XYZ file of C-alpha atoms in Angstrom:
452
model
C 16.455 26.121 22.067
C 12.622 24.673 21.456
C 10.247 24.181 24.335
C 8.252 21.388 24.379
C 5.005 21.393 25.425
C 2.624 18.317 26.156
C -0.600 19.676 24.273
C -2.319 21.664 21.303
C -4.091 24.537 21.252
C -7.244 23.639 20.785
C -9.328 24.344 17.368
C -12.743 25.276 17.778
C -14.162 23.776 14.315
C -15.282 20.078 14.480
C -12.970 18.866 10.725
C -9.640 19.090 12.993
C -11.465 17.535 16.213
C -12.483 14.879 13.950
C -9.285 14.150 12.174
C -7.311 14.677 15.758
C -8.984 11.551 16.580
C -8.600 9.913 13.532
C -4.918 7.659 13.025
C -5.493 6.298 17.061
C -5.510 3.596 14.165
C -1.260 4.809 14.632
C -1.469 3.265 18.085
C -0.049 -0.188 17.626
C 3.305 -0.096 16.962
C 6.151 -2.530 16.498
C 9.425 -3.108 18.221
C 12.574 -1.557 16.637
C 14.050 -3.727 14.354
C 18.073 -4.214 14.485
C 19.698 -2.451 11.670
C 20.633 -4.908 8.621
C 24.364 -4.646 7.518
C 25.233 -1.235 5.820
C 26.475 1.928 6.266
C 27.047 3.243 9.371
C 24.689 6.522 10.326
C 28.388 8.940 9.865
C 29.541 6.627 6.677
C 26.327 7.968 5.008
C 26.739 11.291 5.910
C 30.345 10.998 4.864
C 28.904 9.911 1.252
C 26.626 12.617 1.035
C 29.004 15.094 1.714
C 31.519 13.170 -0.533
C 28.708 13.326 -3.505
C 28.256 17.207 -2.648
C 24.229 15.994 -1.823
C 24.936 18.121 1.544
C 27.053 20.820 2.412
C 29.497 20.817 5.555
C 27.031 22.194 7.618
C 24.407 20.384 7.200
C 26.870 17.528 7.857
C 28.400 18.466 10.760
C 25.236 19.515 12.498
C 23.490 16.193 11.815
C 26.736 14.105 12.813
C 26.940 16.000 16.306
C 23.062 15.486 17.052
C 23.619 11.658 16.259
C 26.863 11.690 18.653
C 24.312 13.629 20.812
C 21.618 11.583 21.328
C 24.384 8.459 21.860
C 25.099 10.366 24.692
C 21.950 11.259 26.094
C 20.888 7.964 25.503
C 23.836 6.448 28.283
C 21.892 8.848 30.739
C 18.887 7.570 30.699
C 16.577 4.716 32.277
C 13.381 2.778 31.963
C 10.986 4.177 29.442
C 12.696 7.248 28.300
C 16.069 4.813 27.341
C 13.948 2.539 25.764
C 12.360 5.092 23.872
C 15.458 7.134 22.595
C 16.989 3.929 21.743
C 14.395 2.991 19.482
C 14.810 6.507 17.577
C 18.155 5.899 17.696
C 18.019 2.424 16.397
C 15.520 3.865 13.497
C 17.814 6.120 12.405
C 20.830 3.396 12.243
C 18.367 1.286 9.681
C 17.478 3.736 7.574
C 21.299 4.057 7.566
C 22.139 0.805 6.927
C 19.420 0.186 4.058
C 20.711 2.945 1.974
C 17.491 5.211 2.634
C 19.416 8.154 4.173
C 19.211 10.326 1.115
C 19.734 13.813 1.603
C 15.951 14.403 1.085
C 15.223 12.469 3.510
C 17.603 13.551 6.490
C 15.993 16.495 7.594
C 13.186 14.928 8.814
C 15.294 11.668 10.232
C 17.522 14.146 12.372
C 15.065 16.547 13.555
C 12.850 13.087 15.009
C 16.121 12.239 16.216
C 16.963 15.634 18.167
C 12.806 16.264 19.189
C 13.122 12.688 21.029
C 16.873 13.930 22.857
C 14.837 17.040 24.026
C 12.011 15.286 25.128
C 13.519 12.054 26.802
C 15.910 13.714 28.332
C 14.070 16.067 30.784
C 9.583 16.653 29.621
C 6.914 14.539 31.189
C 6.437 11.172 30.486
C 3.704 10.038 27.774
C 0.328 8.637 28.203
C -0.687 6.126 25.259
C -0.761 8.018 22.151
C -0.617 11.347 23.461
C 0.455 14.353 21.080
C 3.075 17.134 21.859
C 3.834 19.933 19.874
C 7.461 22.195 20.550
C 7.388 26.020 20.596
C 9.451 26.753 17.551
C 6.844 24.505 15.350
C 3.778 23.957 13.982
C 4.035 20.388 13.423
C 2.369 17.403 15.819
C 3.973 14.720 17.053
C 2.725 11.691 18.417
C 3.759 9.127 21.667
C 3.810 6.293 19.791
C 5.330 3.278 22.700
C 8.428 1.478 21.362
C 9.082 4.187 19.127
C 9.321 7.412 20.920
C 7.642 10.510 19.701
C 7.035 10.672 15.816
C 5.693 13.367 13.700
C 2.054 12.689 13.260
C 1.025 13.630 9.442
C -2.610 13.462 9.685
C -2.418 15.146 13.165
C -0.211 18.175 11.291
C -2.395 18.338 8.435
C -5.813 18.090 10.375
C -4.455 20.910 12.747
C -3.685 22.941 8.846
C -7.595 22.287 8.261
C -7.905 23.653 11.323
C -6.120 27.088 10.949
C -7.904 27.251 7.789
C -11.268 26.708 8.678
C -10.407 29.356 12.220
C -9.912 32.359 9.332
C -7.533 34.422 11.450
C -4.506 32.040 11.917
C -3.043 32.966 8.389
C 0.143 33.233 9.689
C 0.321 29.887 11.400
C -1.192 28.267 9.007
C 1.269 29.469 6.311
C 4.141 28.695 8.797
C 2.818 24.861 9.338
C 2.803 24.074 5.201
C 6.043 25.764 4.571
C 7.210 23.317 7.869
C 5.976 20.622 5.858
C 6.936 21.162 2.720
C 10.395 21.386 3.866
C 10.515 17.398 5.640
C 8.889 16.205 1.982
C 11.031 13.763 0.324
C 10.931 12.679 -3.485
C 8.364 9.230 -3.973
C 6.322 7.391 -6.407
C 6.998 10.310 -8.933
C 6.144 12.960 -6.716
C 6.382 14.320 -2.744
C 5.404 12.455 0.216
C 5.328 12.733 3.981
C 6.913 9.312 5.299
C 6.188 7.839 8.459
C 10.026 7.028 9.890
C 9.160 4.332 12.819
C 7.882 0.503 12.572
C 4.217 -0.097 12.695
C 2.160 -2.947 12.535
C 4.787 -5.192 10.636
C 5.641 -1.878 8.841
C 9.315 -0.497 8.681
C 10.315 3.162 7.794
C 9.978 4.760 5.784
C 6.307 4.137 4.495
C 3.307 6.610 3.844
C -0.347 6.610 4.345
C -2.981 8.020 1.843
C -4.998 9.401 4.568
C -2.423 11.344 5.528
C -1.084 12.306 1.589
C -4.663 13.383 0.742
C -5.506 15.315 3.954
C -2.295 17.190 3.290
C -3.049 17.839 -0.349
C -6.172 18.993 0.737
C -4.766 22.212 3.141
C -2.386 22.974 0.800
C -5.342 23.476 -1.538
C -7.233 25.304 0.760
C -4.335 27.609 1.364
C -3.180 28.069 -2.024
C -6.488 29.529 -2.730
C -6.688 31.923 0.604
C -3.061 32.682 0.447
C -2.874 32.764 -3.509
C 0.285 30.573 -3.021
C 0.614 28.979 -6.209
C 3.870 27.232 -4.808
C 1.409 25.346 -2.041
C -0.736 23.704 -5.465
C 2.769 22.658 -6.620
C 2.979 20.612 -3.617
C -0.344 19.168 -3.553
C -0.010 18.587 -7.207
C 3.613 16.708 -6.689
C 1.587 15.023 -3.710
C -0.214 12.875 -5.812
C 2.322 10.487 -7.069
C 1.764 8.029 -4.643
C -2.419 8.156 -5.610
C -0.391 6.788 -8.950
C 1.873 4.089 -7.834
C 0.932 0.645 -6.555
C 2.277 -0.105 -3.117
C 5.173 -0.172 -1.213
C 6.154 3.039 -3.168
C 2.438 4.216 -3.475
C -1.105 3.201 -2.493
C -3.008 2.850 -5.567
C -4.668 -0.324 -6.127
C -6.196 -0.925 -9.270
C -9.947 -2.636 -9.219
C -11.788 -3.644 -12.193
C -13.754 -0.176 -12.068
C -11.421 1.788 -10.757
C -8.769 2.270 -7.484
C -8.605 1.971 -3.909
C -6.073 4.088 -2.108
C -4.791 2.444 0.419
C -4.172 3.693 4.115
C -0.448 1.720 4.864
C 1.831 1.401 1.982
C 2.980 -1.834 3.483
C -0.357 -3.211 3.681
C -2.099 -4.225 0.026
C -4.165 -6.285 1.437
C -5.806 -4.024 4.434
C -8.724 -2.027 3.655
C -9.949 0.606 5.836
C -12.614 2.348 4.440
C -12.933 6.088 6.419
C -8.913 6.491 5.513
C -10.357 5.523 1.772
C -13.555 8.002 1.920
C -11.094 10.957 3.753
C -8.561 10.582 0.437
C -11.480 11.263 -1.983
C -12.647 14.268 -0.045
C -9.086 15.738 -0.509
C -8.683 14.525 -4.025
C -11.724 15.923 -4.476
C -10.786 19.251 -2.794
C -7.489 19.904 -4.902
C -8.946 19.126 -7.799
C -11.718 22.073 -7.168
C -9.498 24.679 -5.808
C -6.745 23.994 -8.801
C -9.169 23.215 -11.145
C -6.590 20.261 -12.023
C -7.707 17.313 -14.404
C -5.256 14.665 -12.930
C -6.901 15.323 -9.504
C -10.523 15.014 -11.035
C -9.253 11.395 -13.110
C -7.758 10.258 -9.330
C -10.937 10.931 -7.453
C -13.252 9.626 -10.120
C -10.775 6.437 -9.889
C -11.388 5.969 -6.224
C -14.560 7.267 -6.280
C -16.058 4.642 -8.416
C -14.676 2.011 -6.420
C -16.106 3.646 -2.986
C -19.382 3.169 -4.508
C -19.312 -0.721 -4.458
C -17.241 -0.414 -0.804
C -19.458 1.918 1.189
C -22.314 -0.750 1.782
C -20.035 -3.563 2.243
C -18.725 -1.867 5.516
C -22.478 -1.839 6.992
C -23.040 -4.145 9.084
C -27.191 -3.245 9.358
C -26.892 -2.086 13.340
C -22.986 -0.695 12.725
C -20.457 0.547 10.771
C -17.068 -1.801 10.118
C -13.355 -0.349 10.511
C -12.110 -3.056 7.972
C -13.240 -6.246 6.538
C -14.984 -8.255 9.482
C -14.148 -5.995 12.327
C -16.768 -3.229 13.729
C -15.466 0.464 13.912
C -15.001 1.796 17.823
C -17.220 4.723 18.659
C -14.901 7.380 17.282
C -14.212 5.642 14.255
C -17.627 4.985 13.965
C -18.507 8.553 13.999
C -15.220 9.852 11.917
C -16.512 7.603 8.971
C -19.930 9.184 9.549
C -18.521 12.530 9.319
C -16.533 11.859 6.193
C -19.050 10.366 4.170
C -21.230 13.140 5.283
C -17.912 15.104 3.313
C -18.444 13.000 0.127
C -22.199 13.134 0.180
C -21.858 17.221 0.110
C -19.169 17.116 -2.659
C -20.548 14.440 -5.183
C -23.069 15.448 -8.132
C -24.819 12.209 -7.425
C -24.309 11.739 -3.429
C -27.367 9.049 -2.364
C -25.083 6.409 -1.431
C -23.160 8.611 0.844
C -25.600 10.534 2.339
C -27.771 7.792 2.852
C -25.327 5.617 4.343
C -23.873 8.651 6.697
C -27.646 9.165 7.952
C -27.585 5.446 8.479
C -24.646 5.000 10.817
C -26.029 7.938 12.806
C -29.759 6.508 13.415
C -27.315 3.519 14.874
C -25.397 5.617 17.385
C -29.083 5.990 18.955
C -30.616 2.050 18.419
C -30.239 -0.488 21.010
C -27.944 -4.117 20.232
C -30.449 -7.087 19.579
C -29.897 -10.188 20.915
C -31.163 -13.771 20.507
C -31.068 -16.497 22.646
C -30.060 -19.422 20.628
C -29.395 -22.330 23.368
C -32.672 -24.196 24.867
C -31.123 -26.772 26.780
C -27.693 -27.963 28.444
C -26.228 -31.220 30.373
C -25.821 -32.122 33.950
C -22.274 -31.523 34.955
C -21.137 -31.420 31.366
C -19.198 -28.248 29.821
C -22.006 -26.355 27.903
C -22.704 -23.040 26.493
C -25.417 -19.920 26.523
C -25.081 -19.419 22.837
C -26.589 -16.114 21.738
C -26.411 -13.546 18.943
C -25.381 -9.757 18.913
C -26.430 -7.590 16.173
C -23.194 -4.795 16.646
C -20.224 -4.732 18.948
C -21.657 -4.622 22.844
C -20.467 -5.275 26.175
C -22.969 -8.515 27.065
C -23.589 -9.522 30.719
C -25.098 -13.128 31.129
C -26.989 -14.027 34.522
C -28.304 -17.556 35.168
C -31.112 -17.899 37.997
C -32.371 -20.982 39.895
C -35.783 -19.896 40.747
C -35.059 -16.069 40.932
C -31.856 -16.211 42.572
C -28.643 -15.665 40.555
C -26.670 -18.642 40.057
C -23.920 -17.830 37.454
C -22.754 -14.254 35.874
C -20.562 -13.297 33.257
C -19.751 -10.080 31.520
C -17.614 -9.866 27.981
C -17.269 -7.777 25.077
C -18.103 -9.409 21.433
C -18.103 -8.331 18.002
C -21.850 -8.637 16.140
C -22.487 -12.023 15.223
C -22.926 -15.699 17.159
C -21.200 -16.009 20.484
C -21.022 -17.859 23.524
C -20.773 -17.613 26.956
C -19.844 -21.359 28.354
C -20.823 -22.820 31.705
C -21.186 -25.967 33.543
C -24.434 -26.979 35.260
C -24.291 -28.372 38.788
C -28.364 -29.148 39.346
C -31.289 -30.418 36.993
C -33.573 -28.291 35.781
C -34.624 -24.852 34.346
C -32.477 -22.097 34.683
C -33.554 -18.579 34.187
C -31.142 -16.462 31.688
C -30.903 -12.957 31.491
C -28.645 -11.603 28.558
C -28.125 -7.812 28.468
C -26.084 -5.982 26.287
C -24.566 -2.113 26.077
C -23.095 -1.202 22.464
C -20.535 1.849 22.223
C -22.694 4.394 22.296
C -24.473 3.292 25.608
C -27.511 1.883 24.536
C -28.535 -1.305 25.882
C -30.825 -4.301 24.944
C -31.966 -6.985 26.680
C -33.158 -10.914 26.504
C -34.682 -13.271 28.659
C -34.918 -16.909 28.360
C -34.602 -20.593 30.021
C -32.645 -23.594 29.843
C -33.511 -26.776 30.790
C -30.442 -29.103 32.828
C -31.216 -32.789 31.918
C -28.580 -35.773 31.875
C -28.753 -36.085 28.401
């Protein structure tokens, strides 16, 4: 029997550090869903066995772990029942939907018997916290509602990892040939399917971050290992860089593609999941010397041209469309552009825009003081600007002694702290504010309290 254990060895060069962090976009999960009307989880293993798509074995080992986990499941209590049951109920919908192909079940039962082992007797979770099991190279993820899930980008960054570390051949080997195994036929190709809800998202979907950083160390490996079945995967990898979404997560733009990071999500762009797939596009298509890979990366990369700058806010870099990056994010979409800038003939915009977001992790938030007056005992506001996403104290004084204080975080842009005047007269104002990084900025001002 597998142990688990609660951590990961720890990979001394910065690419997996970097993509370890990267996917606590995963974080926000949604409730299991109740399974639509369909076949039972042992009808469809009866009709695969029926259709000859499994053998008895396979059968019989995947019906007891079901019948299993049911009964592990009336043992438990609080968060480890709630968690088990949600695996549990995953496993019913895919079920019921018709999506338990034989493909597919390998990876649906072994989530379904890694969440019995773990629920039933290892440490509870922290938020997000990754696990790996003795027998395995793969990482897994906490994910809350959902139980523990096999993190992609988190298996593949830990690949990049072994790679890069030069004397882990034999791990690194093991982890690919892990994952090649739990690939299932999409979009005209392989992929690596996320099997829980997410975000309005339902199983199974995939994420091009994930498809292209896996594509990437099977590359890599092909080339050290001269395993010239690992650039068969990463070449049957790209089919969903091919196909628009839900199947894929190509979208076609008048110059070229964006690859999205949710196949459920056409209409979310987030741009250092985008700049990550063209580094491993990029990467395959130099180690296999393949001209599909090349025509998919020029695709995207023509389009990351015009998106780069548009996710620059002038103080701080944006995670999507009108929301600022956290610190790591921040500095992940740093580091991969700083990957594009070293890999494209022409690389200005990258570089430029990677050196950029670094001289920001070291400037202080402005702020402006936009309000210059406010009413006698009448709701009114301290309305002030932020030039990148800060934690803002306001202090109001009455001749030098503090009055009114307030502390919030706010996005870059116009905000407001609202307050309601008890005296006439001038009040001091002090705004100060602290952006991710810890630099601070500061403001000082007055407003005058009239009746009118």
């Amino acid at each position: 029997m597998s142990t688990p254990r609660a951590s990961i060895a720890t990979v001394r060069r910065p690419l997996a550090a970097l993509l370890a962090a990267a996917l606590a976009v995963l974080l926000c999960p949604g409730a299991a869903s109740a399974a639509p009307a369909g076949p039972t989880v042992p009808a469809a293993l009866d009709a695969l066995l029926a259709a000859g798509a499994i053998d008895q074995l396979h059968h019989d080992a995947w019906a007891q772990g079901y019948d299993d986990a049911k009964k592990t499941l009336r043992k438990l209590h609080g968060t480890r029942r709630r968690q088990l049951d949600a695996v549990i109920s995953n496993t019913r919908a895919i079920a019921a939907s018709g999506l338990l192909t034989a493909q597919r079940a390998p990876a649906v039962f072994l989530t379904l018997k890694r969440n019995r082992t773990w629920w039933a007797s290892s440490p509870l979770l922290r938020y997000g916290q990754r696990v790996m099991f003795t027998d395995s190279q793969l990482v897994w993820q906490y994910y809350p509602g959902q139980g523990i899930q096999i993190q992609w980008l988190g298996t593949f960054g830990r690949a990049n990892g072994l790679f890069q570390a030069k004397t882990r051949d034999a791990e690194l080997r093991a982890l690919l040939d892990e994952a090649l195994g739990l690939a299932v036929p999409r979009a005209g190709g392989i992929a690596w399917e996320s099997l829980f809800s997410f975000d309005g998202g339902r199983p199974p979907w995939v994420s091009g971050l994930s498809q292209a950083t896996g594509i990437q160390a099977l590359s890599r490996a092909a080339a050290r290992l001269a395993e010239p079945r690992y650039f068969e995967g990463a070449r049957a990898a790209l089919g969903i860089f091919r196909v628009p979404p839900p199947e894929g997560v190509r979208v076609d733009t008048p110059v070229g593609a964006y690859y999205l990071q949710y196949s459920f999500n056409p209409g979310l762009h987030i741009l250092n999941g985008f700049v990550q797939a063209l580094n491993g596009l990029y990467d395959f298509a130099a180690f296999a010397n393949d001209p599909d890979g090349r025509a998919l990366f020029a695709a995207g990369e023509a389009q990351a041209r015009l998106e780069v700058p548009l996710f620059d806010t002038g103080a701080w870099s944006l995670y999507q469309p009108g929301k600022e990056s956290d610190l790591g994010y921040h500095k992940l979409l740093r580091d991969f552009l700083r990957g594009l800038c070293r890999r494209v003939p022409d690389p200005t915009i990258y570089c430029v825009e990677a050196d950029k977001f670094t001289a920001y992790l070291r400037q202080p938030p402005v702020l402006a003081l936009q309000s210059t007056s406010a009413r006698l005992k009448k709701p009114s506001k301290v309305v002030f600007t932020v030039n990148k996403v800060s934690t803002v104290s306001l202090v109001l004084t009455r001749r030098g002694k503090p009055v009114y204080a307030r502390t919030a975080r706010f996005g870059y842009g116009r905000h407001a702290f609202a307050f309601r005047p008890r005296r006439r007269g001038a009040l001091g104002v002090r705004l100060r504010a602290v952006d991710l990084a810890g630099n601070a900025g500061a403001v000082a001002g007055r407003i005058a309290v009239g009746v009118r």
